[in-house]
Amino acid sequence: MRRTTAFASVLAFAAPILGQQIYDIWATTWDRSSIFTYTNLSPNPINFGSPGAIGDADIDITDASTFQSVWGFGASLTDSSALILNNLKASNADSSSYWSLLEYLFDPTDGANSAGFSYLRIPLGASDFSAGLYSFDDTSGDTSLSGFNINRAPSYLFSVLNDIRSINNVLRIHILPWSPPGWMKDSGTMNGGNFLSNYTTVYANYLLKSLQGFQSKGISVYAISIQNEPENSNPTYPTCKVSASQEAQIGIALRSLMDSNGFSGVKIIGYEHNWNDAAGYPITLMQDAPNAFAGVSFHCYSGSVDQQDTFHSAYPTKEIYFTECSGTQGTDWWSDIKWYMQNLFVGGITHNSHNGLMWNLALDGNGSPMLPGTNSCGTPCRPVVTVNSDGSWSVNQEFYSMAQAAKATLPRDAGGPWGKRIGVSVGGTLSSALTVGAYVTGRVNSADWLRYSLVVLNSNDHPNGPWDPVPVQTTIEFRGMQATYTFPVGVTTLWWYAPNEGHSFDGEFANATATFGDSSEPITFTEQPAGDAGVVEDTAVKVDANAEFDEDDVHYAENVDEQTRLFKFRRQLQL
């Protein structure tokens, strides 16, 4: 039975009374004087009033420009992560430390002292973070898959997953293999090699059985992918080269099997590899199998985030996900947070991603345990949370980056819609210091005011050359009114409430126990031209009640200023 953890205090929610007012602020500063720290400004909120002179920076919000929904942040629950967490659960009699950690990571309740991570990626079979090699059918030549057994996965994987699900009922679960069974490859092993096309139908059935295996354990899957990093073959851990044409044929076969076996609402997400080939593999995949795939996902290890726009421009109605990036031990805390916000958790969303994920959810202080012999993390990989052998734990810069972003887009109401990205631009003499994401979250009761959120990175730490972190006095423009806030060097998330002036959230729902992606009648609304530079708008945008990516017909062309990446982890590629 899930243990509930009582928080020392309940964060108060102060509803606006006289016009638009900012009461709620979460902040993580460069010097860690605030680390995911909540402030309620009652009884002295920041008021929106008549506009005046702009600040050193000026954030201009165009809420008539509505883009994709944001469906959560999180990480991969690898076998190693599940083992570490399961060991924590067993380390003390009442498991209080374990449940406190899960609450802090996953509780999605509005106002809770938690990140509300709501998207988990789970390997099917072994990865480089498993105790040993295994697939769900290691019987060579078993084309009937009579030896398939979902319980080849360690039992603690499902135990920890169900504990997380008991805390977060809007959790999206995305499953995918790091390799097909070795006998379906020219290498004869899960480590490295190339997929053999004559096993296309067998492998599609293997993936269907994986879905059925999760279903047999009462776990609903949101999405499935066919192969992690299909352009990577490494003989030291589970990997497999699968060409775009091969993945397309597997996807076509799998989509048909899923539709015929009760999984029509589960999405197939293609590619699952780096930004640098956004113009290649993902586009070929959509050309070959446009009806099989809901979209594609990207990793961070090569290329730049703006390359997501290449795919979006070619296929604006297909979804984009961001599903993997890993920090490494020994890098700078604040530099990492800046890079994450600019490129993933604000920048990735600006470039049309529906989510943002890191790699391992939990590891020990050595970045372990890893698959024996793997070279995938030459410098130890850093997880979102480090769990120590004495039962203590600490969260890392990956947590703080994602937590700040997650607070802006979680459903405001139980069963309510997720936040959507809206139009925003930044002006003023210090505009280059700020990286900004703007979002609107609908309400269950149509009479309730909408929540508007900003996630703001202030990277003004070298304004005149040497190190000198300087806050930026900023004006915020919204519906012809103006508020003023001085953003510290760090990441700030704030929100306010305002009446609904034409946004449609009909048909959206947050309950992950429902079936995702079922067809329904689209709802059409008309957006008013905003006139912002960099925004190309359609006047009639269809919003599908569940597959909301139709809204991506509205293009957003803002470029994120790239910085040199300060952590050097790269997967070792065997060409």
Coordinates of C-alpha atoms in Angstrom, one line a residue, residues 34 101 119 132 140 147 153 163 231 234 342 354 368 416 449 494 506:
S34 CA 16.9 29.6 -3.7
L101 CA 11.4 11.1 -2.7
Y119 CA 6.4 11.4 -18.3
G132 CA 22.8 -8.2 -17.5
S140 CA 16.9 -18.4 -31.0
G147 CA 8.9 -18.2 -25.3
A153 CA 12.2 -7.8 -16.7
D163 CA 4.4 3.0 -6.8
E231 CA 21.7 4.8 -36.1
N234 CA 28.0 -0.4 -30.1
Q342 CA 18.1 27.3 -23.3
H354 CA 5.6 18.3 -26.4
S368 CA 26.0 3.0 -11.2
G416 CA -8.0 19.4 -16.3
W449 CA -10.0 32.1 -15.0
L494 CA 5.6 32.6 -12.0
D506 CA -12.8 21.4 -25.1

